[in-house]
Coordinates of C-alpha atoms in Angstrom, one line a residue:
Chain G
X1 CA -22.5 7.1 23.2
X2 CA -20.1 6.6 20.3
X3 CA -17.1 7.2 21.7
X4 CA -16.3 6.8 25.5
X5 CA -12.0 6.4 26.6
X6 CA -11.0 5.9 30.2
X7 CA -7.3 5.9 31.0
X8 CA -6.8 5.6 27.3
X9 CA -2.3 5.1 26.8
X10 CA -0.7 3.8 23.9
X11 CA 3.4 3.5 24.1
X12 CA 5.4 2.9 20.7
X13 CA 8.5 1.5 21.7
X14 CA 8.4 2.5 25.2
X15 CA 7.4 6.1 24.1
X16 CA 4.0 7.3 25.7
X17 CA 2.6 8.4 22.5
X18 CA -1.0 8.9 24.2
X19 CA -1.3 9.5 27.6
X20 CA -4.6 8.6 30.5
X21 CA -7.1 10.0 27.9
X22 CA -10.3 10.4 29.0
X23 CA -13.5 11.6 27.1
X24 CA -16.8 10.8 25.5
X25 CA -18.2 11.6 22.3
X26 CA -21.8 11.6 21.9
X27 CA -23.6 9.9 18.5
X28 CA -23.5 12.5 15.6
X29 CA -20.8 15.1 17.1
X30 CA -18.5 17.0 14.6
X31 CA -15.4 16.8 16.1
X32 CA -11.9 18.3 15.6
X33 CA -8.7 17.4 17.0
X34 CA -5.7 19.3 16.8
X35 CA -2.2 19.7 18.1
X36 CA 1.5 19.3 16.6
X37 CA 3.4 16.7 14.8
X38 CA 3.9 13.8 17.2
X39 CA 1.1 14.8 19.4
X40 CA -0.6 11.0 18.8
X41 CA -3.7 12.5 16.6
X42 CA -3.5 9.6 13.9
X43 CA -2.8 7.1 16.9
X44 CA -5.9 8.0 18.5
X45 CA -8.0 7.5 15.2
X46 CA -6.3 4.1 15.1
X47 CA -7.3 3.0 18.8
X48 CA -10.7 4.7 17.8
X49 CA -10.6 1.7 14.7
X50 CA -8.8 -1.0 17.4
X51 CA -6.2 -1.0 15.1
X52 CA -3.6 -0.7 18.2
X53 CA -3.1 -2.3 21.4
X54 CA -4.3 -0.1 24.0
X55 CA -3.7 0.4 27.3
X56 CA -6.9 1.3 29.3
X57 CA -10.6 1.3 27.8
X58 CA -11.8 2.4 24.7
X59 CA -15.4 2.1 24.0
X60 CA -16.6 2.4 20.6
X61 CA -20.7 2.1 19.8
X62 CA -20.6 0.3 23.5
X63 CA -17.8 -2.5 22.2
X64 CA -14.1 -3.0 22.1
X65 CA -13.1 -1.9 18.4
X66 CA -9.8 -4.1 19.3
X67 CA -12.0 -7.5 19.4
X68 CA -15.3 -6.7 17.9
X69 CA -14.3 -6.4 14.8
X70 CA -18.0 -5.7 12.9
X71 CA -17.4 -1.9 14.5
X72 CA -15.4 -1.6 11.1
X73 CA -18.3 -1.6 9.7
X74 CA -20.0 1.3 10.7
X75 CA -16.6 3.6 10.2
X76 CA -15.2 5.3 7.8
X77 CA -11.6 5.9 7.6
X78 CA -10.1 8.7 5.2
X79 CA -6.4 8.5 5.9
X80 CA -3.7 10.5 4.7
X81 CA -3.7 11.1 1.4
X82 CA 0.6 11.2 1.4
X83 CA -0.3 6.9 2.1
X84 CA -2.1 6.6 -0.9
X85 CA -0.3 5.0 -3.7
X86 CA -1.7 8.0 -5.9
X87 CA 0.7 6.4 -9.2
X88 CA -1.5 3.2 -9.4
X89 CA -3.8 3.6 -12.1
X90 CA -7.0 3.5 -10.6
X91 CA -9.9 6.1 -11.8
X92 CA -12.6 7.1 -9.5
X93 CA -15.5 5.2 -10.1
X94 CA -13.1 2.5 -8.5
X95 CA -12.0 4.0 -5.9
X96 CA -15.6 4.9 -5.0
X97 CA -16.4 1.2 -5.2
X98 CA -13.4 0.2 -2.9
X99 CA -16.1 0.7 0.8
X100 CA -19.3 -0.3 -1.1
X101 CA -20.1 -1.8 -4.6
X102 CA -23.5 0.5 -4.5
X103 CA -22.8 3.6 -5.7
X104 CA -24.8 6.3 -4.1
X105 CA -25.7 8.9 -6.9
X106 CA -26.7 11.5 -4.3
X107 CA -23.2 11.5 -2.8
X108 CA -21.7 11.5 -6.4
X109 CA -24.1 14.8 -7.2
X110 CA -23.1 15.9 -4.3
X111 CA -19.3 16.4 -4.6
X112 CA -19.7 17.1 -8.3
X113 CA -18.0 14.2 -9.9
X114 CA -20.5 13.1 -12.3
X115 CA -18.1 14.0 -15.0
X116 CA -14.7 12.5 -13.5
X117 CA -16.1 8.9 -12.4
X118 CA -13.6 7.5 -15.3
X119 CA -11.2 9.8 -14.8
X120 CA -8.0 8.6 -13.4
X121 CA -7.5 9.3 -9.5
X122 CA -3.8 10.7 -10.1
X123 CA -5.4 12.8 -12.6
X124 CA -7.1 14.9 -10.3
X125 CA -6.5 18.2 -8.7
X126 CA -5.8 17.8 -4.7
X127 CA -9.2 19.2 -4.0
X128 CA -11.2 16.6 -5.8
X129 CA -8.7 13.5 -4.8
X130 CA -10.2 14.7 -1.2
X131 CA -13.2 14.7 -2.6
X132 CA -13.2 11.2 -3.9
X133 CA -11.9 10.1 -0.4
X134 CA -14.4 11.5 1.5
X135 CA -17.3 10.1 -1.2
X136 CA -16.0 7.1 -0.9
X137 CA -16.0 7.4 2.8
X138 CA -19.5 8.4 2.7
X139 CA -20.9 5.1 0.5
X140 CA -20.8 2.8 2.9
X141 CA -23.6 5.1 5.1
X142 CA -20.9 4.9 8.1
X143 CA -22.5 5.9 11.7
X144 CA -18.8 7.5 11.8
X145 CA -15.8 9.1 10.1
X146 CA -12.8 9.5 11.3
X147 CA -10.9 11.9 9.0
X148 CA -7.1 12.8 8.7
X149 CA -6.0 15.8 7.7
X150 CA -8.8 16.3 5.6
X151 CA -7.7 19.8 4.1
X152 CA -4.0 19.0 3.2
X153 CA -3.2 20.4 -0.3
X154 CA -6.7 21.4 -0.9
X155 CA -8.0 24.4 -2.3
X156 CA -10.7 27.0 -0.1
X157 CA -13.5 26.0 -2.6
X158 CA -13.1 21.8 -1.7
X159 CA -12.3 22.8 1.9
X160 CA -15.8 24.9 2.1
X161 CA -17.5 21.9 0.0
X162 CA -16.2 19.1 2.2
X163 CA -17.1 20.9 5.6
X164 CA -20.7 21.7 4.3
X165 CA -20.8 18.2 3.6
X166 CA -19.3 17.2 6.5
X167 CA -22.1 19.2 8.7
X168 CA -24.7 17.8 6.9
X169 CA -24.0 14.4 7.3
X170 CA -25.9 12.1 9.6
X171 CA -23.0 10.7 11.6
X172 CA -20.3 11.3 14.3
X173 CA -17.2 13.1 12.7
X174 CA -13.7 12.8 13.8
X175 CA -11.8 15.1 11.9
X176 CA -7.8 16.1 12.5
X177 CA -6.8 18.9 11.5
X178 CA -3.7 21.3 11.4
X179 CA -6.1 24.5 10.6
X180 CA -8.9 24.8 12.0
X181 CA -10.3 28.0 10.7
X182 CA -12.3 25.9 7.4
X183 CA -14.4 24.1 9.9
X184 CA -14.3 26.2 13.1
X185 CA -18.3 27.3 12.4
X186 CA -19.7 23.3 11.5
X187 CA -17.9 21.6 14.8
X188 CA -19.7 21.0 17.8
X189 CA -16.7 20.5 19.7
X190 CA -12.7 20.8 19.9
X191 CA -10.3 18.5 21.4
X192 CA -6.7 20.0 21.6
X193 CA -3.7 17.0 22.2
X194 CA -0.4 16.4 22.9
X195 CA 0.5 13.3 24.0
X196 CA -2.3 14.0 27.0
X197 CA -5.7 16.0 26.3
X198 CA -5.1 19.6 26.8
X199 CA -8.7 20.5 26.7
X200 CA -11.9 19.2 25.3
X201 CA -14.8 21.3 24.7
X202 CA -16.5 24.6 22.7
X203 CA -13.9 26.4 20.6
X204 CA -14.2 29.3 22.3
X205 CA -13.5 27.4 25.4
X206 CA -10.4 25.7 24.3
X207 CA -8.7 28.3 22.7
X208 CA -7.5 30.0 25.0
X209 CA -4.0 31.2 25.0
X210 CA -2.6 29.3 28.1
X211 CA -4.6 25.8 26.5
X212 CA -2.5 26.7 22.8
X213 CA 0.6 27.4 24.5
X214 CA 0.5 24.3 26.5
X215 CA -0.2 22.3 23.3
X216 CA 2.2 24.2 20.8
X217 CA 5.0 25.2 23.4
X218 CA 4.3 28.8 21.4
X219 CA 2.6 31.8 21.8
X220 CA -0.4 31.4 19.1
X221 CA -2.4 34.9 18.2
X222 CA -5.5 34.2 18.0
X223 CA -8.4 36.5 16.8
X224 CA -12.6 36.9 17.3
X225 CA -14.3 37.1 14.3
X226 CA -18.0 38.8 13.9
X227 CA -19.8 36.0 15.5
X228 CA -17.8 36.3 18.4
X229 CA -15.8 32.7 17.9
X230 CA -12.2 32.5 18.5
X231 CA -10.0 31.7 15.6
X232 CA -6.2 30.3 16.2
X233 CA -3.9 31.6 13.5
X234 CA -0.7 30.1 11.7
X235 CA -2.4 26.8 13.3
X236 CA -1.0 25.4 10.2
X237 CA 2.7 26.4 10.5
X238 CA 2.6 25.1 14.5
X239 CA 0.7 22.3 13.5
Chain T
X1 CA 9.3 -24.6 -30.5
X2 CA 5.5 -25.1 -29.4
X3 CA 7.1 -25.4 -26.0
X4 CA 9.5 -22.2 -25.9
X5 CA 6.3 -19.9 -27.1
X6 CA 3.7 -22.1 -24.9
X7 CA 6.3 -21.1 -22.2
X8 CA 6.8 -17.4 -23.0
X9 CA 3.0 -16.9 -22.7
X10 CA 3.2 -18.3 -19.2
X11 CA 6.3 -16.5 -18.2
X12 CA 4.6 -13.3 -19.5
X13 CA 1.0 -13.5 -17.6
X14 CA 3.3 -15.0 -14.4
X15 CA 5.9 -11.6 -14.4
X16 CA 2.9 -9.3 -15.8
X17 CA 0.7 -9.8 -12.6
X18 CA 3.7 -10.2 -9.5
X19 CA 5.9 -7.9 -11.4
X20 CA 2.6 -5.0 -11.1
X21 CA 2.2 -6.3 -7.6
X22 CA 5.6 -6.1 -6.5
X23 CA 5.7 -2.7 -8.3
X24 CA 2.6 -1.2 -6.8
X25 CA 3.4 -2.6 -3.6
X26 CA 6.3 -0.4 -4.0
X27 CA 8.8 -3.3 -3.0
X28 CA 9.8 -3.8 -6.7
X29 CA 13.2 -4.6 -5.7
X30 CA 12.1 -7.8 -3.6
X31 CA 12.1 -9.4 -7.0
X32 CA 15.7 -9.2 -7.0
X33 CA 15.9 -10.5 -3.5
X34 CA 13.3 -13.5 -4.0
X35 CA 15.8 -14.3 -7.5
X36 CA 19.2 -14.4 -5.7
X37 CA 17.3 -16.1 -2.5
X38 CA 15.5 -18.4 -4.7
X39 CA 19.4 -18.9 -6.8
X40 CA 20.9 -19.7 -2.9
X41 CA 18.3 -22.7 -2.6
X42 CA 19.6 -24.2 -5.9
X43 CA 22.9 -24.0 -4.8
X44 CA 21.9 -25.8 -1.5
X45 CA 20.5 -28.4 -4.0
X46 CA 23.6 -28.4 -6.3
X47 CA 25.6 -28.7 -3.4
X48 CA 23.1 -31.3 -1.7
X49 CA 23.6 -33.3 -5.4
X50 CA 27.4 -32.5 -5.8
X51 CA 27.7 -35.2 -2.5
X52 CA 25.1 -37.6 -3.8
X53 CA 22.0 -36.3 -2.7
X54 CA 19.6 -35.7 -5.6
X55 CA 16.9 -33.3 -4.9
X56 CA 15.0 -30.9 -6.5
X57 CA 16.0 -27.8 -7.2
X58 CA 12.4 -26.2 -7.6
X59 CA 11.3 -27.0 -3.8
X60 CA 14.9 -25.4 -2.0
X61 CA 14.5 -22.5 -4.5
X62 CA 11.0 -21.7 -3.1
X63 CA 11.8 -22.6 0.8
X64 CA 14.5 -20.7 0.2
X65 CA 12.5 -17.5 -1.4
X66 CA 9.7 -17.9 1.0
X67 CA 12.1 -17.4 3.8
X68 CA 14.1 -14.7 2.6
X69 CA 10.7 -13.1 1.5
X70 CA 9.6 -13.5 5.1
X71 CA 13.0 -12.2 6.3
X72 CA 13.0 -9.1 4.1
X73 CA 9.8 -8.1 5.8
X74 CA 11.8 -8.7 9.0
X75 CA 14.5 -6.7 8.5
X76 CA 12.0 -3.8 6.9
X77 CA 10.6 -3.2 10.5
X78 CA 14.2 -2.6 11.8
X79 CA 14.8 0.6 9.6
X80 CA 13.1 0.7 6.8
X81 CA 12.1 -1.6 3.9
X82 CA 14.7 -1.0 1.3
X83 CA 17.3 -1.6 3.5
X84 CA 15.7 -4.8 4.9
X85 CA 15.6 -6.1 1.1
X86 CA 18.8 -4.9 0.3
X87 CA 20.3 -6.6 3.4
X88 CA 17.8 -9.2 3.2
X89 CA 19.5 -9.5 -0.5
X90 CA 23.1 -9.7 0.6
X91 CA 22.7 -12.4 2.9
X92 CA 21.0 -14.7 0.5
X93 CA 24.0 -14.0 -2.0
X94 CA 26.4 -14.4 1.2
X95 CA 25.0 -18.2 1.0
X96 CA 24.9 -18.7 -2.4
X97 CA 28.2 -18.2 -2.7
X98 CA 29.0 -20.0 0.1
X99 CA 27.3 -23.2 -1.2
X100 CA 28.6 -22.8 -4.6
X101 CA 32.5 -22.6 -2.8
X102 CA 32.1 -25.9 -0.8
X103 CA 30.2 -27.9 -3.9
X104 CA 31.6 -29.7 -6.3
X105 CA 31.6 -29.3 -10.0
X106 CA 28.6 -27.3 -10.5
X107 CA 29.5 -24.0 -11.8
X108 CA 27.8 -25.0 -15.3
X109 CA 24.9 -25.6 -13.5
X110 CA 24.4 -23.0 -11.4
X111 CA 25.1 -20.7 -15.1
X112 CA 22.0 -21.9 -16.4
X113 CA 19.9 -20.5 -13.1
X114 CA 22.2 -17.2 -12.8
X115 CA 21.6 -16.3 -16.4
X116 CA 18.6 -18.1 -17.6
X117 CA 17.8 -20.1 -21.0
X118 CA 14.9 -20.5 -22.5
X119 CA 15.8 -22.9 -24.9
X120 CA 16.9 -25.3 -22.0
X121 CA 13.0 -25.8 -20.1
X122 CA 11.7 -28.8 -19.8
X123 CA 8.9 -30.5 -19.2
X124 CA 9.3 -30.5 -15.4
X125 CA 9.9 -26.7 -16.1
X126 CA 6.9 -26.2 -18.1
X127 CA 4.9 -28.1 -15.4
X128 CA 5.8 -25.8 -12.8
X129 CA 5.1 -22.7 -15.1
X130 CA 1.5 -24.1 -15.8
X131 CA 0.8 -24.6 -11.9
X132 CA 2.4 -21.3 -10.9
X133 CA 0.4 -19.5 -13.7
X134 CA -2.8 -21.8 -12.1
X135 CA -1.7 -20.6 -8.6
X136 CA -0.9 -17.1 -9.1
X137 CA -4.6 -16.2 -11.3
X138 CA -6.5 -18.3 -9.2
X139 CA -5.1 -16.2 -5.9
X140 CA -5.4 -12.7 -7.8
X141 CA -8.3 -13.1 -9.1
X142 CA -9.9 -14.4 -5.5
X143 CA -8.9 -11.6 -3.9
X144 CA -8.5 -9.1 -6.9
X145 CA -10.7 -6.5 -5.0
X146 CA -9.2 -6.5 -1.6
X147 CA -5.5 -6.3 -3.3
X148 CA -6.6 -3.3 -5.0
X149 CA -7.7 -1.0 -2.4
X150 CA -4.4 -2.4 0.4
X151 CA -2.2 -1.6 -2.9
X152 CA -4.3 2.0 -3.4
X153 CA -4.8 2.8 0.1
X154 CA -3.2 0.1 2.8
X155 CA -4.4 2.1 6.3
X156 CA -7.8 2.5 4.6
X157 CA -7.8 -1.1 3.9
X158 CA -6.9 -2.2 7.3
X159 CA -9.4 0.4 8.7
X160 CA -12.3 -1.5 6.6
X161 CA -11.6 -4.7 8.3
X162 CA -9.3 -6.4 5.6
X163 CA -6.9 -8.9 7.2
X164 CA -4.2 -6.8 5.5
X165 CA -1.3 -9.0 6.9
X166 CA -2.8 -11.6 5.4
X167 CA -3.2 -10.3 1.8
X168 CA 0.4 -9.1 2.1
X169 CA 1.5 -12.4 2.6
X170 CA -0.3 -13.3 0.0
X171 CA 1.1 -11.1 -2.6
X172 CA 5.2 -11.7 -1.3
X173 CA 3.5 -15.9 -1.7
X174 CA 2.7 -14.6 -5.3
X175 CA 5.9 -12.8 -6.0
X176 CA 8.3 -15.6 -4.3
X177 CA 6.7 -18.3 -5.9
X178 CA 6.3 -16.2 -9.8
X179 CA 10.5 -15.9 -9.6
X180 CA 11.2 -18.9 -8.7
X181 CA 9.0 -20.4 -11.1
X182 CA 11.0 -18.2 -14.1
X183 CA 14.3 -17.7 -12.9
X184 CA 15.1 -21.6 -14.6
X185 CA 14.2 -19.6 -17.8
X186 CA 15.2 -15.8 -17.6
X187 CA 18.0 -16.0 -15.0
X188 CA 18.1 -14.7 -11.1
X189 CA 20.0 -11.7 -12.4
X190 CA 18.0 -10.6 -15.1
X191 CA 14.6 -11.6 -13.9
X192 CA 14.6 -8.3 -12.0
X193 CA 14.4 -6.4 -15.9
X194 CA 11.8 -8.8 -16.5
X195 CA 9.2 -8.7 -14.0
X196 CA 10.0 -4.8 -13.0
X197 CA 10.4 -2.7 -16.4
X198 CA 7.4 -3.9 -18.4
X199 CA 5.3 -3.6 -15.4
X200 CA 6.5 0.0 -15.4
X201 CA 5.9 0.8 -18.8
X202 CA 2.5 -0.8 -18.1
X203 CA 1.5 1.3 -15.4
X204 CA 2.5 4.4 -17.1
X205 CA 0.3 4.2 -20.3
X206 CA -2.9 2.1 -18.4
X207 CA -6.2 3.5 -17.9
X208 CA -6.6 1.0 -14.7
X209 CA -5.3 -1.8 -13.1
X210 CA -6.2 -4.5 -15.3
X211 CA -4.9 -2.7 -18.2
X212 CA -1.8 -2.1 -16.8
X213 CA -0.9 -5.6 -16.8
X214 CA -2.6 -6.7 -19.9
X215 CA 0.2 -4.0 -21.6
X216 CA 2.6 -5.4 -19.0
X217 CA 2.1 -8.6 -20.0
X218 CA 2.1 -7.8 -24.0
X219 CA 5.6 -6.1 -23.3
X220 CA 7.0 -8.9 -21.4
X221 CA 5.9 -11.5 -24.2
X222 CA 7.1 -9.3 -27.2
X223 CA 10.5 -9.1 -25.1
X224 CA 10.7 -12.9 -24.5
X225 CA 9.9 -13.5 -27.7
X226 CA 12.6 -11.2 -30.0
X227 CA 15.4 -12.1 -27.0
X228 CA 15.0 -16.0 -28.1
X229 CA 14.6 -15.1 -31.9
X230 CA 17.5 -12.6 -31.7
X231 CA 20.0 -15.4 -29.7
X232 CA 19.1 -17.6 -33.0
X233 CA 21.6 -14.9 -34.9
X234 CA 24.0 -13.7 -32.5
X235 CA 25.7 -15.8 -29.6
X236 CA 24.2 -14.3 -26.7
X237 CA 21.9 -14.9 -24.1
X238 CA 18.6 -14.7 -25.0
X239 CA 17.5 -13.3 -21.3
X240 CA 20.1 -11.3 -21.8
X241 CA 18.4 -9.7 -25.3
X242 CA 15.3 -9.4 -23.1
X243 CA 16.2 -7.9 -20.3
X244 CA 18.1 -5.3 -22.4
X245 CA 14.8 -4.7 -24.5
X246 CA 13.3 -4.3 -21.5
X247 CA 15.0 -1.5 -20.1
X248 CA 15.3 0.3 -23.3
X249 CA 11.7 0.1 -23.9
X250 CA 11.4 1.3 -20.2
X251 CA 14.2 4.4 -20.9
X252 CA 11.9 5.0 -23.8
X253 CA 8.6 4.8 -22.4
X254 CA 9.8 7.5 -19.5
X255 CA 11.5 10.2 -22.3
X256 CA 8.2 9.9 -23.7
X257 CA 6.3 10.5 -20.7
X258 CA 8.5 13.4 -19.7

């Protein structure tokens, strides 16, 4: 099991930000997590990493990611990329260093950036800044990523490079996301939040229009595409 | 003479490396607060000495910075952290001041730490500088690696397992202790040009990290250097004459990039 939270809360200030949470993720899942501003999606990647103080369990590879702290070790965390200090001057072939001083050339190959390693990071386009990120996620051979907002600011072309990626790689994925329409085809599974888990399952399961409303306080359209999976729209302008 | 340019080099490497820090860290203002924090501990000590009791100035100027330092950080989590610095700021300026009122005869004294003189270190000075400079490589390069990725990417550092409270202690350690070290020399008001614009300038141009404050650190020297010469012709400070070269060459440095 790679992921297992019972009762899972977390106040900030007194404010429930996560509420009795309770699911499992299995070892080499693709999951996706969505819901609105405020609805504790980075929180949870934090308790995920035992970077908070919990209320509750959360279970991580079996241990408590709050006191076993050689969990970190098997994650990868690509935050934000709005926390990045993207004016240091810093070119890629150190950022990719930053998680593991090997440098895997597959990885490299595989997100084209054989010809940017000493280009500065600020330098490049949003796409290939996510790119970097996720590369350098990926050095460290991680047994999980945890992902956040992945697809801010970044072109179809990196969002359909990253998710074939993303599906191919040999660990569990946590990825939030605003718009979930990129990766809808490469998840095994959906969680929709706010502040409490509003459902947890196949897509076509948790899309339903009484599960969006209740996360978005909105009616959300919502359309089937040829393979018969449901797709959320404007996720991105709720979200 | 050796002394003033042996002392220049170490003021430049010292300001080159916190100045980036503080700059990256994105808490380039602190400087100022450490300077006028670090100024309120020599006025403890004047004041202290005005009634008879001689200490030294160096060890209430780094208490002092060190507190105010940890106190900025405080006051960050309130609201935000330019509004803990800045209050942080005005506090440590409220005591100054207040020190300064109730001391005796000082105000010559306290001139020399407000506004800086080169051509007034001494050897006590220059031993400071030299363990500072000791203190402040030895700690960056040590942890060199780890700085770079909290500066580049603090929640992806933390997430890795880096003790990142820790390291940012580490750096406001590196920044308190690099001001106080220099203000004797380039003043508590003007060390802010100092340590802030070339580091500026330096990250603008670099191709990486350790670029940006080798420039840094060339701009700072060439700035020490023509504000003493300068001060040799014309009766002004020469902090002053740097700090104004500073912010020129940083005026310049940003037409050019726009």
């Amino acid at each position: 099991m790679a992921i297992k939270a019972k009762n899972l809360s977390f106040s900030y200030r007194k404010k429930k930000v996560l509420e009795n949470l309770n699911f499992e993720i299995k070892d080499g899942e693709f999951i996706a997590i969505l819901g609105p501003n405020g609805a504790g999606k980075t929180t949870l990647l934090k308790c995920i990493l035992g970077l908070l103080k919990v209320e509750g369990e959360i279970l991580v590879f079996g241990k408590d990611p709050s006191t076993c702290k050689k969990i970190l070790e098997m994650i990868s965390y690509v935050p934000q990329k709005s926390t990045l200090s993207t004016d240091l001057p810093i070119t890629v072939i150190d950022v990719l260093r930053m998680n593991s001083k090997e440098l895997n050339e597959e990885i490299i190959e595989d997100f084209e950036l054989c010809d940017k390693m000493k280009t500065l990071f600020r330098e490049l386009s949003g796409g290939f800044q996510q790119r970097v990120l996720i590369a350098r996620a990926l050095m460290k051979n991680p047994k999980m990523i945890l992902l956040d907002e992945p697809f801010n600011g970044v072109d179809v072309l990196s969002q359909e490079k990253i998710t074939k990626i993303l599906e191919k790689v040999n660990a569990t994925v946590l990825a939030v996301v605003h718009n979930i329409n990129p990766i809808i085809h490469a998840v095994d599974r959906v969680m929709l939040l706010n502040r409490e888990l509003i459902a947890f399952g196949k897509p076509n399961d948790v899309f339903t229009k009484e599960n969006l409303f209740k996360a978005y306080k909105a009616e959300i359209p919502v359309v089937i595409c040829e393979e018969g999976i449901i797709h959320p729209l404007y996720g991105d302008q709720h979200g | 003479m050796d002394s003033i340019f042996f002392s220049i080099t170490l003021i430049s490497v010292i300001a080159s490396v916190s100045g980036s820090l503080s700059v990256f860290r994105r808490a380039s203002f602190l400087v100022a607060t450490v300077a006028h924090s670090a100024l309120a501990g020599v006025a403890l000590s004047l004041l202290l000495s005005s009634y008879g009791l001689e200490l030294d100035y160096f060890v209430f100027a780094t208490l002092f910075a060190i507190l105010f330092s940890a106190i900025s950080t405080l006051f960050s989590k309130f609201y935000n952290i330019d509004t803990g610095i800045s209050i942080s700021f005005a506090l440590s300026m409220a005591l100054a001041v207040i020190f300064l009122s109730i001391s005796r005869n000082v105000s010559t004294k306290i001139w020399a730490f407000l506004f800086g003189e080169l051509y007034l270190i001494t050897e006590k000075d220059i031993f400071y500088l030299v363990m500072t400079t000791v203190i402040v490589l030895l700690l960056f390069g040590f942890f060199y690696e780890k700085i770079l990725f909290f500066l580049f990417d603090p929640e992806g550092a933390e997430a890795s397992g880096i003790n990142v409270k820790l390291l940012d202690t580490i750096l406001v350690l590196i920044i308190a202790l690099s001001v106080v070290t220099v203000i004797r020399s380039v003043g508590a008001v003007l060390a802010y040009a100092i340590f802030v614009a070339p580091s500026a300038v330096g990250k603008t141009f670099a191709r990486n990290f350790k670029q940006s404050i080798l420039y840094s650190s060339t701009i700072t020297f060439f700035c020490l250097l023509a504000g003493f010469l300068i001060s040799f012709s014309i009766p002004v400070s020469a902090s002053a004459i740097s700090a104004f070269i500073a912010s020129i060459l940083y005026l310049f440095a940003m037409i050019r990039k726009s």
